[in-house]
Coordinates of C-alpha atoms in Angstrom, one line a residue:
M529 CA 70.8 -44.3 -73.4
N530 CA 67.4 -43.4 -74.9
S531 CA 65.7 -45.5 -72.2
R532 CA 67.5 -43.5 -69.5
L533 CA 66.4 -40.1 -71.0
T534 CA 62.9 -41.4 -71.3
F535 CA 62.8 -42.4 -67.6
E536 CA 64.3 -39.1 -66.4
G537 CA 61.8 -37.3 -68.6
E538 CA 58.9 -39.2 -67.1
S539 CA 60.1 -38.6 -63.5
T540 CA 60.4 -34.9 -64.1
G541 CA 56.9 -34.8 -65.5
D542 CA 55.5 -36.8 -62.6
L543 CA 57.2 -34.5 -60.1
K544 CA 55.8 -31.4 -61.8
Q545 CA 52.3 -32.9 -61.7
A546 CA 52.7 -33.8 -58.1
E547 CA 53.8 -30.3 -57.3
D548 CA 50.9 -28.8 -59.2
A549 CA 48.5 -31.1 -57.3
L550 CA 50.1 -30.1 -54.0
R551 CA 49.7 -26.4 -54.8
E552 CA 46.1 -27.0 -55.8
N553 CA 45.4 -28.8 -52.6
E554 CA 47.1 -26.1 -50.6
E555 CA 45.0 -23.5 -52.3
R556 CA 41.9 -25.5 -51.6
Y557 CA 43.0 -25.8 -47.9
R558 CA 43.7 -22.1 -47.7
I559 CA 40.2 -21.3 -49.1
L560 CA 38.5 -23.7 -46.7
F561 CA 40.7 -22.4 -43.9
N562 CA 39.7 -18.8 -44.4
L563 CA 36.0 -19.7 -45.0
A564 CA 35.7 -21.7 -41.9
P565 CA 32.9 -20.3 -39.6
V566 CA 35.1 -20.9 -36.5
G567 CA 38.4 -19.3 -35.6
V568 CA 41.4 -21.5 -36.2
Y569 CA 45.1 -20.7 -35.5
S570 CA 48.3 -22.7 -34.9
C571 CA 51.3 -22.1 -32.8
E572 CA 54.9 -23.5 -32.8
A573 CA 56.2 -25.3 -29.7
S574 CA 57.5 -22.0 -28.4
G575 CA 54.0 -20.4 -28.7
V576 CA 54.8 -18.2 -31.7
I577 CA 51.8 -17.9 -33.9
R578 CA 52.4 -19.6 -37.2
D579 CA 49.1 -19.2 -39.0
Y580 CA 45.4 -18.1 -38.4
N581 CA 42.3 -17.7 -40.5
N582 CA 40.0 -14.7 -41.1
R583 CA 37.5 -15.7 -38.5
A584 CA 40.2 -15.8 -35.8
A585 CA 41.2 -12.3 -36.7
E586 CA 37.6 -11.2 -36.5
L587 CA 37.2 -12.7 -33.1
W588 CA 40.5 -11.2 -31.8
G589 CA 39.6 -7.8 -33.3
R590 CA 43.2 -7.5 -34.7
R591 CA 45.7 -9.2 -37.1
P592 CA 48.9 -10.1 -35.3
E593 CA 52.1 -10.5 -37.4
R594 CA 52.7 -14.1 -38.2
G595 CA 56.0 -15.4 -36.7
D596 CA 56.4 -12.4 -34.4
T597 CA 58.2 -13.7 -31.4
D598 CA 56.4 -11.1 -29.2
E599 CA 53.1 -12.6 -30.2
R600 CA 52.8 -15.9 -28.3
F601 CA 50.1 -18.4 -27.5
C602 CA 47.1 -16.3 -28.7
G603 CA 46.4 -13.3 -30.9
S604 CA 43.9 -11.7 -28.4
F605 CA 44.6 -8.3 -26.9
K606 CA 43.8 -9.5 -23.4
L607 CA 42.4 -12.7 -21.9
Y608 CA 40.2 -13.3 -18.9
R609 CA 38.9 -16.3 -17.0
P610 CA 35.1 -17.0 -16.6
D611 CA 35.3 -15.6 -13.1
G612 CA 36.5 -12.3 -14.5
S613 CA 40.2 -12.6 -13.3
F614 CA 42.9 -11.6 -15.7
M615 CA 44.6 -14.4 -17.6
P616 CA 48.2 -13.9 -18.8
H617 CA 48.8 -15.3 -22.3
E618 CA 51.4 -17.8 -21.1
Q619 CA 48.7 -19.2 -18.7
C620 CA 46.0 -19.5 -21.4
P621 CA 44.8 -23.0 -22.6
M622 CA 47.2 -22.9 -25.6
G623 CA 50.2 -22.5 -23.2
D624 CA 49.0 -25.4 -21.0
V625 CA 48.9 -27.7 -24.1
L626 CA 52.2 -26.6 -25.5
T627 CA 54.0 -27.0 -22.1
G628 CA 52.4 -30.5 -21.7
K629 CA 50.3 -29.5 -18.6
M630 CA 47.2 -30.5 -20.5
P631 CA 47.1 -33.3 -23.2
G632 CA 44.4 -31.3 -25.0
I633 CA 41.6 -28.8 -24.3
H634 CA 38.0 -29.6 -25.0
D635 CA 35.1 -26.9 -24.7
V636 CA 36.9 -24.5 -22.3
E637 CA 35.4 -21.0 -21.8
V638 CA 37.7 -18.0 -22.3
H639 CA 36.8 -14.3 -22.3
I640 CA 38.6 -12.2 -25.0
E641 CA 39.0 -8.4 -24.7
R642 CA 39.6 -6.6 -28.0
P643 CA 41.6 -3.5 -28.6
D644 CA 38.3 -1.4 -28.6
A645 CA 37.6 -2.7 -25.0
S646 CA 34.7 -4.9 -26.2
R647 CA 34.6 -8.4 -24.8
I648 CA 33.4 -11.7 -26.2
V649 CA 33.1 -15.2 -24.8
V650 CA 34.6 -18.1 -26.8
I651 CA 34.8 -21.9 -26.4
V652 CA 38.3 -23.3 -27.3
N653 CA 39.3 -26.7 -28.4
I654 CA 43.1 -27.4 -28.7
S655 CA 44.9 -30.4 -30.0
P656 CA 48.8 -30.7 -29.8
L657 CA 50.9 -31.5 -32.9
K658 CA 53.6 -34.1 -32.4
D659 CA 56.6 -35.5 -34.4
D660 CA 57.5 -39.2 -35.0
Q661 CA 59.1 -39.3 -31.5
G662 CA 56.0 -38.0 -29.8
E663 CA 57.5 -34.6 -29.1
I664 CA 55.2 -31.6 -29.2
I665 CA 56.1 -29.4 -32.1
G666 CA 53.0 -27.1 -32.0
A667 CA 49.2 -27.0 -31.5
I668 CA 46.0 -26.0 -33.3
N669 CA 43.2 -24.1 -31.6
C670 CA 39.7 -24.0 -32.9
F671 CA 37.5 -21.5 -31.1
Y672 CA 34.0 -20.1 -31.7
D673 CA 31.9 -17.2 -30.4
V674 CA 29.3 -18.0 -27.8
T675 CA 28.7 -14.5 -26.5
E676 CA 25.1 -14.3 -27.6
R677 CA 24.4 -17.8 -26.3
K678 CA 25.9 -16.8 -22.9
R679 CA 23.8 -13.6 -22.9
A680 CA 20.7 -15.7 -23.7
E681 CA 21.6 -18.1 -20.9
E682 CA 22.1 -15.3 -18.5
A683 CA 18.9 -13.7 -19.6
L684 CA 17.2 -17.0 -19.1
R685 CA 18.7 -17.4 -15.6
E686 CA 17.6 -13.9 -14.8
T687 CA 14.1 -14.7 -16.1
V688 CA 14.0 -17.9 -14.0
T689 CA 15.3 -15.9 -11.0
E690 CA 12.7 -13.2 -11.5
R691 CA 10.0 -15.9 -11.9
R692 CA 11.1 -17.5 -8.7
R693 CA 11.1 -14.1 -7.0
A694 CA 7.6 -13.4 -8.4
E695 CA 6.4 -16.8 -7.2
E696 CA 7.9 -16.2 -3.8
A697 CA 6.3 -12.7 -3.7
L698 CA 3.0 -14.3 -4.8
R699 CA 3.2 -16.8 -2.0
E700 CA 4.0 -14.1 0.5
S701 CA 1.1 -12.0 -0.9
E702 CA -1.2 -15.0 -0.6
T703 CA 0.0 -15.5 3.0
Q704 CA -0.5 -11.8 3.8
L705 CA -3.9 -11.9 2.1
R706 CA -4.8 -15.0 4.1
L707 CA -3.7 -13.4 7.4
A708 CA -5.5 -10.1 6.4
N709 CA -8.6 -12.1 5.6
E710 CA -8.4 -14.0 8.9
K711 CA -7.9 -10.7 10.7
L712 CA -10.8 -9.2 8.8
E713 CA -13.0 -12.1 9.6
S714 CA -12.0 -11.8 13.3
L715 CA -12.7 -8.1 13.2
V716 CA -16.1 -8.7 11.5
Q717 CA -17.0 -11.3 14.2
R718 CA -16.0 -8.9 17.0
R719 CA -17.9 -6.0 15.3
T720 CA -20.9 -8.3 14.8
A721 CA -20.8 -9.3 18.5
T722 CA -20.5 -5.6 19.4
L723 CA -23.4 -4.6 17.2
R724 CA -25.5 -7.4 18.7
H725 CA -24.7 -6.3 22.2
L726 CA -25.4 -2.7 21.2
S727 CA -28.6 -3.6 19.5
A728 CA -29.8 -5.6 22.6
K729 CA -28.9 -2.8 24.9
L730 CA -30.6 -0.2 22.6
M731 CA -33.8 -2.3 22.7
R732 CA -33.6 -2.4 26.5
L733 CA -33.0 1.3 26.6
Q734 CA -36.0 1.9 24.3
D735 CA -38.1 -0.2 26.6
E736 CA -36.9 1.8 29.6
E737 CA -37.6 5.0 27.7
H738 CA -41.0 3.9 26.7
R739 CA -41.8 3.0 30.4
R740 CA -40.4 6.4 31.5
I741 CA -42.6 8.2 28.9
A742 CA -45.6 6.1 30.0
R743 CA -44.9 7.0 33.6
N744 CA -44.7 10.6 32.8
L745 CA -47.9 10.5 30.8
H746 CA -49.6 8.7 33.6
D747 CA -48.2 10.6 36.6
S748 CA -48.2 14.1 35.2
L749 CA -50.2 14.6 32.0
G750 CA -52.7 11.9 33.0
Q751 CA -53.3 13.5 36.4
H752 CA -53.6 16.9 34.9
L753 CA -56.2 15.6 32.4
A754 CA -58.0 13.8 35.2
S755 CA -58.1 17.0 37.3
I756 CA -59.4 18.9 34.3
K757 CA -62.1 16.3 33.7
M758 CA -63.2 16.6 37.4
N759 CA -63.3 20.4 37.3
L760 CA -65.3 20.3 34.1
D761 CA -67.8 17.9 35.7
L762 CA -68.2 20.3 38.6
L763 CA -68.7 23.2 36.2
S764 CA -71.3 21.3 34.3
R765 CA -73.5 21.3 37.4
A766 CA -75.7 24.3 37.8
E767 CA -75.5 24.3 41.6
A768 CA -71.7 23.9 41.6
P769 CA -70.1 26.3 44.2
N770 CA -67.0 28.4 43.6
K771 CA -67.2 28.1 39.8
D772 CA -64.5 30.8 39.4
Q773 CA -62.0 28.9 41.5
V774 CA -62.8 25.6 39.7
L775 CA -62.4 27.2 36.3
S776 CA -59.1 28.7 37.4
E777 CA -57.8 25.3 38.6
A778 CA -58.9 23.7 35.3
L779 CA -57.1 26.4 33.3
E780 CA -54.0 25.9 35.4
S781 CA -54.1 22.1 34.7
V782 CA -54.5 22.8 31.0
E783 CA -51.4 25.0 31.1
R784 CA -49.4 22.3 32.9
S785 CA -50.6 19.7 30.4
I786 CA -49.5 21.9 27.5
A787 CA -46.1 22.3 29.1
E788 CA -45.7 18.6 29.8
T789 CA -46.7 17.8 26.2
R790 CA -44.1 20.2 24.8
T791 CA -41.4 18.8 27.1
L792 CA -42.1 15.2 26.0
S793 CA -42.3 16.3 22.4
F794 CA -39.0 18.1 22.6
L795 CA -37.3 15.1 24.2
L796 CA -38.6 12.8 21.5
H797 CA -37.7 15.1 18.7
P798 CA -37.2 18.9 19.3
P799 CA -39.2 20.8 16.7
M800 CA -37.0 23.8 17.4
L801 CA -34.2 21.9 15.8
D802 CA -36.0 21.7 12.5
E803 CA -37.3 25.3 12.7
V804 CA -34.4 27.4 13.9
G805 CA -31.4 25.0 14.0
F806 CA -28.9 23.5 16.5
A807 CA -27.8 26.7 18.3
S808 CA -31.3 27.6 19.5
A809 CA -32.2 24.0 20.3
A810 CA -29.0 23.7 22.3
R811 CA -29.7 26.9 24.3
W812 CA -33.2 25.7 25.1
Y813 CA -32.1 22.2 26.1
A814 CA -29.2 23.5 28.2
D815 CA -31.6 25.8 30.1
E816 CA -34.0 23.0 30.7
F817 CA -31.2 20.6 31.8
A818 CA -29.9 23.2 34.3
K819 CA -33.4 23.6 35.8
R820 CA -34.0 19.8 36.1
S821 CA -30.5 18.8 37.3
G822 CA -29.3 21.8 39.3
I823 CA -26.0 21.6 37.3
E824 CA -24.7 25.0 36.1
V825 CA -24.3 25.1 32.3
K826 CA -21.9 27.5 30.5
L827 CA -22.8 27.7 26.9
D828 CA -20.3 29.1 24.3
L829 CA -21.9 29.3 20.9
P830 CA -20.8 31.5 18.0
D831 CA -23.1 34.4 17.2
G832 CA -25.0 34.4 14.0
I833 CA -24.3 30.8 13.2
D834 CA -25.7 29.6 9.9
R835 CA -27.9 26.5 9.6
L836 CA -25.9 23.3 9.4
P837 CA -26.8 20.2 7.4
E838 CA -29.9 18.4 8.8
L839 CA -28.1 15.2 9.7
T840 CA -25.2 17.1 11.3
E841 CA -27.5 19.2 13.5
M842 CA -29.4 16.0 14.5
A843 CA -26.2 14.2 15.4
L844 CA -24.8 17.2 17.4
F845 CA -28.0 17.5 19.3
R846 CA -28.3 13.8 20.2
I847 CA -24.6 13.8 21.2
L848 CA -25.2 16.8 23.4
Q849 CA -28.2 15.1 25.0
E850 CA -26.3 11.9 25.7
S851 CA -23.2 13.9 27.0
L852 CA -25.3 15.9 29.5
T853 CA -27.1 12.8 30.6
N854 CA -23.7 11.1 31.4
V855 CA -22.6 14.3 33.3
H856 CA -25.8 14.2 35.4
R857 CA -25.6 10.4 36.1
H858 CA -21.9 9.7 36.5
S859 CA -19.6 12.7 36.8
G860 CA -20.7 14.3 40.1
S861 CA -19.8 17.6 38.5
S862 CA -21.6 20.8 39.6
S863 CA -21.0 22.5 36.3
V864 CA -20.5 21.7 32.6
E865 CA -19.2 23.7 29.7
I866 CA -20.5 23.4 26.2
G867 CA -18.5 24.9 23.3
L868 CA -19.1 24.9 19.6
S869 CA -16.8 26.1 16.8
V870 CA -17.5 26.2 13.1
T871 CA -15.0 26.6 10.3
E872 CA -15.4 26.3 6.5
N873 CA -14.9 22.5 6.5
Q874 CA -15.9 21.2 10.0
V875 CA -17.9 21.8 13.2
V876 CA -16.5 20.8 16.6
L877 CA -18.6 20.2 19.7
R878 CA -16.9 20.0 23.1
V879 CA -18.7 19.1 26.3
R880 CA -16.6 19.3 29.4
D881 CA -17.4 18.5 33.0
F882 CA -15.4 19.0 36.2
G883 CA -16.3 15.8 38.0
R884 CA -14.5 12.6 39.1
G885 CA -13.4 11.7 35.5
M886 CA -14.1 8.6 33.4
P887 CA -12.6 5.2 34.5
A888 CA -9.6 4.2 32.4
G889 CA -11.2 0.8 31.6
L890 CA -14.3 2.5 30.2
R891 CA -12.2 4.8 28.1
Q892 CA -10.1 1.9 26.7
S893 CA -13.2 -0.1 25.9
S894 CA -15.0 2.8 24.2
D895 CA -13.1 2.2 20.9
K896 CA -14.8 1.0 17.8
N897 CA -14.2 -2.7 18.6
G898 CA -15.1 -2.7 22.3
N899 CA -17.4 -5.4 23.3
H900 CA -18.4 -3.9 26.7
V901 CA -18.7 -0.3 25.8
G902 CA -21.6 1.7 27.1
V903 CA -24.3 2.3 24.6
G904 CA -24.1 6.0 25.2
L905 CA -20.5 6.3 24.3
S906 CA -20.8 3.8 21.5
G907 CA -23.9 5.5 20.1
M908 CA -22.1 8.9 20.1
R909 CA -19.1 7.4 18.3
E910 CA -21.3 5.6 15.7
R911 CA -23.1 8.9 15.0
A912 CA -19.8 10.7 14.4
T913 CA -18.4 7.9 12.3
D914 CA -21.4 7.6 10.1
L915 CA -21.0 11.2 9.1
G916 CA -17.2 10.8 8.5
G917 CA -16.2 12.6 11.7
S918 CA -14.2 11.8 14.8
F919 CA -15.1 11.1 18.4
D920 CA -12.5 11.6 21.2
I921 CA -12.6 11.4 25.0
E922 CA -10.2 13.3 27.3
S923 CA -10.4 12.4 31.0
N924 CA -8.4 12.8 34.2
S925 CA -9.1 13.3 37.9
C926 CA -10.2 16.9 37.1
G927 CA -13.0 15.9 34.8
S928 CA -13.8 14.6 31.3
A929 CA -14.4 16.1 27.9
I930 CA -16.2 14.7 24.9
I931 CA -14.9 16.2 21.6
V932 CA -16.8 15.5 18.4
A933 CA -15.6 16.9 15.0
L934 CA -18.0 16.5 12.0
P935 CA -17.0 17.5 8.4
L936 CA -19.0 20.2 6.5
P937 CA -19.6 20.2 2.8
A938 CA -18.0 22.9 0.8
P939 CA -20.4 25.7 0.0
A940 CA -21.7 26.0 -3.6
S941 CA -20.3 28.7 -5.8
G942 CA -23.6 30.7 -5.7
E943 CA -23.7 30.5 -1.9
L944 CA -20.1 31.6 -1.7
R945 CA -20.7 34.6 -3.9
A946 CA -23.8 35.5 -1.9
S947 CA -21.8 35.3 1.4
E948 CA -19.1 37.5 -0.1
G949 CA -21.7 40.0 -1.2
N950 CA -23.2 40.1 2.3
L951 CA -19.8 40.7 3.8
R952 CA -19.2 43.6 1.3
N953 CA -22.6 45.1 2.1
N954 CA -21.9 44.8 5.9
S955 CA -18.6 46.5 5.4
V956 CA -20.1 49.4 3.5
A957 CA -22.8 49.8 6.1

């Protein structure tokens, strides 16, 4: 009897110790379960949520009621697949495992939408729970947040994509640069060939001009001087007859020599251009051109034109000379019109004839890169371009026109005030 009481007493004590140990182990499991850094939850075979830890609630953004039959398979508000399509709860990975469609889930990506509309990306791992007969009685899901990692991967992919785009753009830029460099080299070669051609032609023209001046000196000035010398020799003799006539002829030869010298000097560099400006020099040259060529010249120059910059006046005069020379040699025109207009910022010279017009081939080859352009047209264009101006040709069967526009510097403030003062004085007068 005493032995039986002792056994029963010992059994009761052992059972109590076992229950205490079990409660202690459950408490430890519960602490570890809630402290786990990953979300963990379990479901019954029907999908009803049986338990979940704090991290799962944080990731879901809500705390579903445990055992609620309306809450099945997952405690998330909404679920989406990686491609962005909506995923019903019964079609989520937990549903696939509980229905036996999948024996387990390993590292599958799911997108969770929380009640506040924010979304996170999680990786789920699900294992089924089975009884002794192998029947599924539930499942456990462990899932963790990889949103930041996905963002970093996306940012990395974007960076790689941008880098590839930059590399492609760089390659395209290098190709464009190489093509531009080749085009520039070709242009430089053509320009160099053009300049060589122009330089050679200029030298030939200089030689021809030198020969022409030499002929003029020999045929006109030289003969006048020889005549003067002969007349002076006659006058030096005491017995020379008709001294008055000889002296008159000598004086006439001197006058002709002076006139020839002035003409040659003006053609080489007109002193009138330096002394009184382009307008007066243009009037003188137009008159002389009309006398020598028999071509009627109509000159339209503004009254009271101010002096222009030295280089501008020189360029305008040389272009006028070359234009009139072309009219005389090539146009067949009986008249020519010369017009000049001056504004605050530019001066425009227009020389128009009424001849046969300029051949289309010559006009087309008179651009900056032409290899066969005449030195006259090319020289005029170069003069205009050097001063930052423009050079244009208009031509048809009724004649041709050379239009040159050269920029003018803005007047200094003092000059502007003086001009305004002159205008006020003229108005008062």
